[in-house]
Backbone as ProteinMPNN parsed JSONL, in Angstrom:
{"seq_chain_A": "MPMDPQRLKANFALVRENGDGLIAYFHADLFQREPALRDLFPASMEKHHHRLLQALAHIVSLVDDPPALVPFLRELGKRHHGHGITNDHFPQFGVSLLTALAHFTGPEWNEDLESDWAAAYSFVAQIMAEAAAEAAAEAALERSAAAQPVEAVG", "coords_chain_A": {"N_chain_A": [[72.53, -234.685, 99.754], [69.536, -234.396, 99.101], [68.515, -234.287, 95.805], [67.337, -234.211, 92.378], [70.483, -233.592, 90.491], [70.492, -232.914, 87.52], [68.06, -232.02, 86.972], [68.092, -229.658, 88.723], [69.629, -228.922, 87.173], [68.974, -228.365, 84.314], [66.615, -226.591, 84.339], [67.444, -224.505, 85.745], [69.402, -223.62, 83.284], [67.413, -222.776, 82.154], [65.56, -220.808, 83.561], [67.793, -218.748, 83.172], [68.285, -217.711, 81.07], [66.796, -215.561, 81.809], [67.942, -214.013, 82.869], [69.081, -210.919, 84.136], [67.651, -210.085, 85.159], [65.489, -212.626, 86.279], [67.149, -212.18, 88.371], [67.151, -209.138, 89.308], [64.348, -209.296, 89.894], [64.239, -211.271, 92.457], [65.997, -209.261, 93.825], [63.533, -207.191, 94.425], [61.38, -209.315, 95.395], [63.153, -209.773, 97.879], [63.286, -207.332, 99.22], [60.757, -206.094, 99.64], [59.829, -208.356, 101.463], [61.628, -207.912, 103.214], [62.438, -205.139, 103.895], [64.338, -203.24, 105.453], [66.47, -205.051, 104.71], [67.753, -204.065, 102.763], [69.264, -201.849, 102.151], [71.54, -203.254, 103.197], [73.117, -203.583, 100.801], [74.802, -202.458, 97.492], [73.698, -198.875, 96.054], [73.85, -198.903, 93.157], [72.679, -201.653, 91.721], [73.608, -202.941, 89.469], [76.192, -203.746, 89.015], [75.896, -206.121, 91.23], [73.56, -207.728, 89.946], [75.402, -208.765, 88.287], [77.468, -210.804, 89.408], [75.746, -211.562, 91.32], [74.367, -213.838, 89.771], [76.451, -215.404, 88.513], [77.482, -216.885, 90.151], [75.159, -218.124, 91.536], [75.455, -219.608, 88.908], [77.841, -221.349, 89.45], [77.052, -222.123, 91.046], [75.281, -223.859, 90.205], [76.127, -225.371, 88.807], [78.229, -227.428, 89.748], [76.315, -228.8, 91.75], [76.473, -231.24, 91.398], [78.681, -232.266, 92.907], [80.147, -232.008, 95.676], [82.446, -232.086, 96.759], [84.037, -230.297, 95.216], [82.386, -227.854, 95.359], [82.001, -226.457, 98.203], [84.105, -225.857, 98.511], [84.243, -222.884, 97.438], [81.341, -222.005, 98.879], [81.5, -221.599, 101.219], [84.159, -219.393, 101.159], [82.357, -217.365, 99.447], [79.959, -217.368, 101.762], [82.066, -216.375, 104.497], [82.601, -214.697, 103.15], [80.031, -212.968, 102.852], [79.349, -212.586, 105.341], [80.924, -210.475, 106.374], [79.413, -208.448, 104.884], [77.857, -207.427, 106.494], [75.788, -209.629, 106.324], [73.763, -211.785, 108.022], [72.833, -215.205, 110.124], [70.254, -215.161, 109.573], [69.251, -213.956, 108.087], [69.553, -215.645, 105.807], [67.158, -217.691, 105.354], [65.523, -215.487, 104.33], [66.323, -215.11, 101.987], [66.38, -217.64, 100.384], [63.581, -217.737, 100.49], [62.698, -215.808, 98.101], [64.529, -216.037, 96.603], [63.27, -218.894, 95.515], [60.953, -217.957, 94.57], [61.129, -216.274, 92.874], [62.699, -218.373, 91.146], [60.55, -219.853, 90.643], [58.398, -218.19, 89.761], [60.035, -217.083, 86.279], [59.757, -220.201, 85.757], [57.663, -220.736, 85.036], [54.701, -222.463, 83.592], [56.079, -225.131, 83.855], [56.756, -224.779, 86.514], [56.834, -227.469, 88.824], [55.714, -229.261, 91.849], [58.436, -231.583, 92.374], [60.838, -229.901, 91.0], [60.463, -227.266, 92.913], [61.254, -229.046, 95.863], [64.463, -229.491, 95.115], [65.216, -227.497, 94.149], [64.718, -226.031, 97.068], [66.739, -227.787, 98.299], [68.821, -228.153, 97.512], [69.092, -224.82, 97.585], [69.231, -224.965, 101.27], [71.645, -227.248, 101.105], [73.681, -225.078, 100.486], [72.612, -223.143, 101.596], [73.582, -223.699, 104.127], [76.516, -224.562, 104.039], [77.618, -221.931, 103.488], [76.44, -220.686, 106.499], [77.6, -221.354, 108.116], [80.575, -220.775, 107.685], [79.974, -218.603, 108.014], [80.048, -218.241, 110.853], [82.045, -218.976, 111.936], [83.596, -217.212, 111.05], [83.205, -215.042, 111.952], [82.55, -215.533, 114.988], [86.326, -216.165, 114.623], [86.445, -212.727, 113.921], [85.812, -211.665, 116.391], [87.593, -212.701, 118.345], [89.413, -212.272, 117.181], [89.143, -209.038, 118.311], [89.246, -209.411, 120.552], [91.269, -209.934, 121.367], [93.098, -207.829, 120.975], [91.879, -206.539, 122.151], [92.905, -207.425, 124.508], [95.446, -205.8, 127.384], [98.375, -205.404, 126.544], [101.803, -207.336, 128.174], [104.609, -206.098, 129.833], [107.584, -207.309, 128.767], [110.215, -207.648, 130.701]], "CA_chain_A": [[71.402, -233.271, 99.552], [68.531, -235.269, 97.926], [67.494, -234.354, 94.984], [68.281, -234.469, 91.234], [70.697, -231.713, 90.05], [70.298, -232.864, 86.132], [66.673, -231.744, 86.683], [68.247, -228.69, 88.403], [71.469, -227.842, 85.306], [68.126, -228.008, 83.05], [66.225, -225.426, 84.552], [68.924, -222.933, 85.842], [69.67, -223.216, 82.215], [65.587, -222.636, 81.76], [65.547, -219.264, 84.048], [69.072, -217.479, 83.407], [67.947, -217.03, 80.139], [66.256, -214.829, 81.922], [69.355, -213.607, 83.769], [69.311, -209.55, 85.001], [65.084, -210.555, 85.457], [65.358, -213.22, 87.055], [68.041, -211.306, 90.04], [66.163, -208.271, 89.458], [63.029, -209.892, 90.983], [64.84, -212.108, 93.204], [66.455, -208.75, 95.242], [62.562, -206.985, 94.291], [61.222, -209.88, 96.142], [63.426, -209.843, 99.6], [63.759, -205.819, 99.814], [59.285, -206.381, 99.643], [59.541, -208.405, 102.766], [61.954, -207.47, 104.29], [62.807, -204.275, 103.495], [65.706, -203.365, 106.237], [67.764, -205.693, 104.109], [68.24, -203.408, 101.082], [70.645, -201.287, 103.618], [72.76, -204.192, 103.091], [72.864, -203.961, 99.28], [74.891, -200.473, 97.248], [72.525, -197.905, 96.026], [73.97, -199.257, 92.223], [72.325, -203.2, 91.539], [74.528, -203.897, 88.278], [77.624, -205.449, 89.889], [75.873, -206.828, 92.105], [72.91, -208.703, 89.217], [75.932, -209.805, 87.478], [77.702, -211.32, 90.531], [74.233, -213.032, 91.463], [73.783, -214.851, 88.81], [77.824, -216.184, 88.04], [77.406, -217.422, 92.056], [74.101, -219.085, 90.977], [75.2, -220.852, 87.667], [79.046, -221.558, 89.51], [76.763, -223.514, 92.339], [74.548, -224.409, 89.57], [77.477, -226.341, 87.58], [78.855, -228.019, 90.918], [75.617, -229.12, 92.521], [76.718, -232.426, 91.784], [80.609, -232.35, 93.459], [79.51, -231.355, 96.63], [84.023, -231.535, 97.341], [84.454, -228.74, 94.695], [81.772, -226.716, 95.606], [82.393, -226.109, 99.12], [85.317, -224.388, 99.245], [83.669, -221.59, 96.46], [81.116, -221.72, 99.719], [82.984, -221.221, 102.555], [84.54, -218.473, 100.894], [81.453, -216.61, 99.484], [79.545, -217.172, 103.231], [82.995, -215.036, 104.31], [81.929, -212.611, 102.25], [78.874, -212.56, 103.602], [79.553, -211.766, 106.916], [81.395, -209.09, 106.502], [78.676, -207.802, 104.729], [76.537, -208.093, 107.584], [74.609, -210.127, 105.85], [73.49, -212.715, 109.638], [72.461, -216.766, 109.617], [69.038, -214.979, 110.592], [68.712, -213.568, 106.806], [69.655, -217.467, 105.115], [66.478, -218.731, 104.802], [64.435, -215.157, 103.705], [66.908, -215.483, 100.298], [66.597, -219.104, 99.976], [62.473, -218.308, 99.581], [62.827, -215.674, 97.191], [65.09, -217.231, 95.613], [62.73, -220.004, 95.076], [59.491, -217.165, 94.091], [62.063, -215.791, 91.486], [62.901, -219.436, 90.257], [59.443, -220.349, 90.1], [58.303, -216.78, 88.485], [60.651, -217.886, 85.918], [59.956, -221.583, 85.111], [56.181, -220.512, 84.987], [53.834, -223.227, 83.85], [56.859, -226.2, 84.256], [57.432, -225.25, 87.662], [56.056, -228.219, 89.925], [56.812, -229.519, 93.192], [59.928, -231.127, 92.342], [61.891, -228.558, 91.032], [60.726, -226.68, 94.153], [62.078, -229.734, 96.324], [64.924, -230.084, 94.5], [65.592, -225.955, 94.793], [64.38, -226.257, 98.274], [67.323, -228.94, 98.882], [69.857, -227.191, 97.493], [69.419, -223.827, 98.889], [69.557, -225.405, 101.695], [72.532, -227.595, 101.143], [73.859, -224.07, 100.642], [73.162, -222.129, 103.126], [73.986, -224.047, 106.302], [77.752, -224.064, 104.872], [78.08, -220.098, 103.884], [76.003, -220.108, 107.298], [78.983, -222.088, 108.447], [81.797, -220.41, 107.82], [80.264, -217.477, 108.275], [80.143, -218.346, 112.246], [83.093, -219.189, 111.365], [84.367, -215.491, 110.371], [82.013, -214.122, 113.371], [84.099, -216.422, 116.126], [87.518, -215.658, 114.119], [86.605, -211.78, 113.827], [85.92, -211.145, 117.489], [89.288, -213.014, 118.705], [90.946, -211.07, 117.274], [89.019, -207.494, 118.915], [89.44, -209.649, 122.202], [92.983, -210.322, 121.257], [93.234, -206.452, 120.834], [91.271, -205.446, 123.114], [93.881, -207.061, 125.961], [96.722, -205.33, 127.804], [100.461, -205.977, 126.391], [101.733, -206.997, 128.823], [105.91, -205.56, 129.155], [108.164, -207.896, 128.542], [111.313, -207.008, 131.392]], "C_chain_A": [[70.71, -234.167, 98.517], [67.878, -234.396, 97.04], [68.227, -234.49, 93.163], [68.913, -233.541, 89.971], [70.19, -231.907, 88.455], [69.003, -232.104, 86.294], [66.847, -230.143, 87.382], [69.008, -227.489, 87.427], [70.01, -227.868, 85.251], [67.199, -227.004, 83.298], [66.574, -224.499, 85.439], [68.942, -222.597, 84.661], [68.746, -222.457, 82.021], [65.668, -220.756, 81.601], [67.098, -218.666, 83.71], [69.491, -217.09, 81.585], [67.349, -215.597, 80.154], [66.841, -213.172, 82.611], [69.71, -212.092, 84.62], [67.611, -208.94, 85.302], [65.522, -210.253, 86.442], [66.345, -212.767, 88.743], [67.368, -210.521, 90.261], [64.704, -208.941, 89.925], [63.602, -211.118, 91.996], [64.646, -210.713, 94.564], [64.841, -208.273, 95.034], [61.586, -207.734, 95.165], [61.529, -210.196, 97.505], [62.887, -208.261, 99.662], [62.22, -205.884, 99.922], [59.378, -207.17, 100.859], [59.873, -208.231, 103.4], [62.846, -206.124, 103.736], [64.044, -203.123, 104.16], [66.609, -203.711, 105.003], [68.347, -205.053, 102.5], [69.139, -202.846, 101.25], [71.73, -202.009, 103.001], [73.822, -204.201, 101.488], [73.733, -202.976, 98.42], [73.761, -200.37, 96.212], [72.707, -198.458, 93.962], [73.481, -201.028, 92.079], [73.01, -203.868, 90.69], [75.39, -204.861, 88.751], [76.801, -206.63, 90.538], [74.691, -207.993, 91.763], [74.044, -209.755, 89.242], [76.425, -210.877, 88.442], [77.464, -212.492, 90.821], [74.488, -214.871, 91.177], [75.456, -215.345, 88.225], [77.59, -216.491, 89.812], [76.545, -218.514, 92.247], [74.521, -220.576, 89.981], [77.12, -221.36, 87.732], [78.639, -222.784, 90.396], [75.976, -224.451, 91.381], [75.763, -226.314, 89.208], [78.259, -227.125, 89.122], [78.294, -228.856, 91.651], [76.156, -230.713, 92.871], [77.791, -233.398, 92.368], [80.522, -231.429, 94.534], [81.724, -230.748, 97.135], [84.287, -230.646, 96.66], [83.832, -227.998, 95.227], [81.579, -226.0, 96.985], [83.36, -225.264, 99.35], [84.964, -222.764, 99.067], [82.348, -221.187, 97.617], [81.204, -220.896, 100.867], [83.795, -219.914, 101.924], [83.392, -217.275, 100.721], [80.146, -216.664, 101.653], [80.791, -215.575, 104.315], [82.85, -214.053, 104.084], [81.111, -212.131, 102.359], [78.613, -211.803, 104.401], [80.623, -210.77, 107.23], [80.626, -208.45, 105.326], [77.436, -207.55, 105.239], [75.687, -208.676, 107.176], [74.0, -211.567, 107.656], [73.288, -213.92, 109.039], [71.466, -216.242, 109.211], [68.598, -214.654, 108.882], [68.973, -214.601, 106.411], [68.293, -217.228, 104.46], [65.3, -217.42, 104.078], [65.29, -215.012, 102.572], [66.035, -216.914, 100.101], [64.354, -219.084, 99.375], [62.164, -217.254, 99.279], [63.141, -215.867, 96.151], [64.758, -218.221, 94.73], [61.666, -218.971, 94.208], [59.736, -216.667, 93.482], [61.981, -216.778, 91.189], [61.54, -219.564, 89.552], [58.417, -219.246, 89.021], [59.072, -217.281, 86.79], [60.189, -218.784, 84.79], [58.609, -220.912, 84.82], [55.794, -221.782, 84.881], [54.713, -224.911, 84.47], [57.581, -226.2, 85.82], [56.649, -225.838, 88.513], [56.608, -228.695, 91.88], [57.88, -230.425, 93.797], [61.074, -230.617, 92.128], [62.22, -227.8, 92.446], [61.047, -227.68, 94.973], [63.385, -229.79, 96.24], [65.921, -228.545, 94.853], [66.311, -225.511, 96.544], [65.798, -226.873, 99.265], [68.813, -228.474, 98.698], [70.095, -225.442, 97.95], [69.912, -224.231, 100.128], [71.319, -226.53, 102.504], [73.813, -225.955, 101.688], [74.343, -222.731, 101.69], [73.823, -222.597, 104.191], [76.225, -223.729, 106.145], [78.121, -222.695, 104.697], [76.784, -220.288, 105.418], [77.391, -221.065, 108.428], [79.85, -221.098, 109.128], [81.042, -219.385, 107.967], [80.659, -217.415, 109.981], [81.462, -218.091, 112.362], [83.928, -218.069, 111.602], [83.661, -214.542, 111.367], [83.38, -214.185, 114.383], [85.61, -215.391, 115.795], [87.962, -213.769, 114.552], [86.471, -211.059, 115.843], [87.091, -212.274, 118.914], [89.571, -212.355, 118.497], [90.912, -209.647, 117.52], [89.553, -208.316, 120.324], [90.82, -209.426, 122.541], [93.911, -208.105, 121.58], [93.649, -205.767, 122.157], [92.424, -205.465, 124.603], [94.848, -206.106, 126.204], [97.595, -205.733, 127.242], [101.239, -205.624, 128.213], [103.467, -206.986, 128.91], [106.994, -206.156, 129.431], [109.77, -207.161, 129.154], [112.037, -207.858, 131.811]], "O_chain_A": [[71.147, -234.559, 97.435], [66.847, -233.798, 97.348], [69.386, -234.803, 92.889], [68.369, -233.014, 89.001], [69.437, -231.012, 88.071], [68.951, -231.295, 85.368], [66.083, -229.282, 86.946], [69.036, -226.294, 87.132], [69.544, -227.329, 86.255], [66.899, -226.404, 82.265], [65.747, -223.672, 85.822], [68.605, -221.434, 84.437], [69.05, -221.314, 81.679], [65.749, -219.922, 80.698], [67.306, -217.785, 84.544], [70.446, -216.517, 81.059], [67.294, -214.756, 79.256], [66.458, -212.011, 82.749], [70.473, -212.087, 85.586], [66.906, -207.954, 85.514], [65.823, -209.291, 87.148], [66.07, -213.094, 89.897], [66.705, -210.645, 91.291], [64.335, -208.136, 90.78], [62.779, -212.033, 92.01], [63.929, -210.704, 95.565], [64.276, -209.182, 95.642], [60.835, -206.991, 95.796], [60.722, -210.702, 98.284], [61.857, -208.139, 100.326], [62.223, -205.438, 101.069], [58.809, -206.481, 101.706], [59.262, -208.172, 104.467], [63.925, -206.3, 103.172], [64.571, -202.284, 103.43], [67.318, -202.9, 104.407], [69.042, -205.476, 101.576], [70.111, -203.153, 100.559], [72.667, -201.49, 102.395], [74.92, -204.715, 101.275], [73.096, -201.968, 98.727], [73.109, -201.267, 95.678], [71.636, -198.377, 93.362], [74.394, -201.7, 92.56], [73.189, -205.081, 90.797], [75.421, -206.085, 88.872], [77.031, -207.829, 90.376], [74.507, -208.937, 92.531], [74.056, -210.885, 89.732], [75.82, -211.945, 88.353], [77.995, -213.602, 90.808], [74.635, -215.996, 91.654], [75.314, -215.747, 87.07], [77.737, -215.418, 90.397], [76.82, -219.555, 92.845], [74.238, -221.771, 90.066], [77.753, -221.651, 86.718], [79.219, -223.853, 90.584], [75.943, -225.659, 91.612], [75.895, -227.528, 89.364], [79.452, -227.035, 88.835], [78.965, -229.674, 92.28], [76.26, -231.272, 93.963], [77.875, -234.626, 92.38], [80.771, -230.231, 94.402], [82.164, -229.683, 97.569], [84.923, -229.795, 97.282], [84.507, -227.148, 95.806], [80.986, -224.922, 96.941], [83.48, -224.289, 100.091], [85.15, -221.812, 99.825], [82.067, -219.995, 97.49], [80.963, -219.729, 101.175], [84.076, -219.292, 102.948], [83.341, -216.357, 101.54], [79.887, -215.694, 102.365], [80.493, -214.425, 104.639], [82.908, -212.909, 104.533], [81.008, -210.931, 102.102], [77.968, -210.755, 104.428], [81.01, -210.426, 108.347], [81.395, -207.77, 104.648], [76.33, -207.47, 104.705], [74.57, -208.366, 107.589], [75.058, -212.194, 107.596], [73.422, -214.065, 107.824], [71.296, -216.699, 108.081], [67.557, -215.18, 108.487], [67.981, -215.103, 106.94], [68.161, -216.721, 103.346], [64.351, -217.837, 103.415], [64.498, -214.503, 101.779], [64.931, -216.884, 99.559], [63.808, -219.79, 98.527], [61.16, -216.961, 99.928], [62.553, -215.915, 95.071], [65.331, -218.549, 93.691], [61.585, -219.279, 93.019], [58.772, -216.12, 92.946], [60.892, -216.82, 90.616], [61.331, -219.449, 88.344], [57.913, -219.476, 87.922], [58.293, -217.984, 86.146], [60.139, -218.573, 83.578], [58.87, -220.28, 83.796], [56.227, -222.544, 85.746], [54.177, -225.677, 85.272], [58.418, -226.965, 86.298], [55.779, -225.174, 89.076], [57.523, -228.437, 92.661], [58.284, -230.399, 94.959], [62.107, -230.752, 92.784], [63.298, -227.637, 93.018], [61.886, -226.906, 95.433], [63.867, -230.171, 97.307], [66.944, -228.466, 95.534], [67.36, -225.082, 97.024], [65.985, -226.624, 100.456], [69.716, -228.447, 99.535], [71.086, -224.987, 98.52], [71.094, -223.933, 100.3], [71.834, -226.569, 103.621], [74.47, -225.802, 102.718], [75.242, -222.026, 102.147], [74.503, -221.975, 105.007], [77.018, -223.253, 106.957], [78.845, -222.161, 105.538], [75.842, -219.627, 104.982], [77.616, -220.915, 109.629], [79.964, -220.7, 110.287], [81.966, -218.629, 108.266], [81.504, -216.604, 110.36], [81.936, -217.064, 112.849], [84.904, -218.101, 112.351], [83.73, -213.314, 111.34], [84.425, -213.562, 114.565], [85.95, -214.355, 116.367], [88.988, -213.368, 115.102], [87.083, -210.08, 116.269], [87.046, -212.291, 120.144], [90.082, -211.524, 119.248], [91.862, -208.906, 117.269], [90.285, -207.702, 121.101], [91.368, -208.95, 123.534], [94.861, -207.584, 122.165], [94.519, -205.154, 122.776], [92.76, -204.563, 125.371], [95.193, -205.466, 125.211], [97.694, -206.931, 127.508], [101.293, -204.667, 128.986], [103.959, -207.803, 128.131], [107.606, -205.679, 130.386], [110.43, -206.387, 128.461], [113.05, -207.551, 132.439]]}, "name": "protein", "num_of_chains": 1, "seq": "MPMDPQRLKANFALVRENGDGLIAYFHADLFQREPALRDLFPASMEKHHHRLLQALAHIVSLVDDPPALVPFLRELGKRHHGHGITNDHFPQFGVSLLTALAHFTGPEWNEDLESDWAAAYSFVAQIMAEAAAEAAAEAALERSAAAQPVEAVG"}
């Protein structure tokens, strides 16, 4: 993860002051770009906004400690798979996240910050996507096993 964790943490401290606005902006951008994704989210987004902001805060707090961060990301990836999020969705989420971060950072947004956030998001998305793929493979194996006829033991 080539980035400056301290710069990323300082930027998140700034944008986090806009908490719900940041997350609402992210979702508005995401749904504008990909309207079909709206169906994957709950009708009322309040709880989801809170959980997403908490997850971002946790990720940023551990961004300089990948061994501590990876288990959290793996669990997050498995949960997202269970909600219908596919690996094809991750790039669009990244674009919308960076768009929201840039908006709330304002004139201080620059190439270095964008690069830091892009590197962090790439790492996060990779780990989550790997865990989601594993969850999908496990689910397929379970479905396959359940579909196999049981042989009588005689």
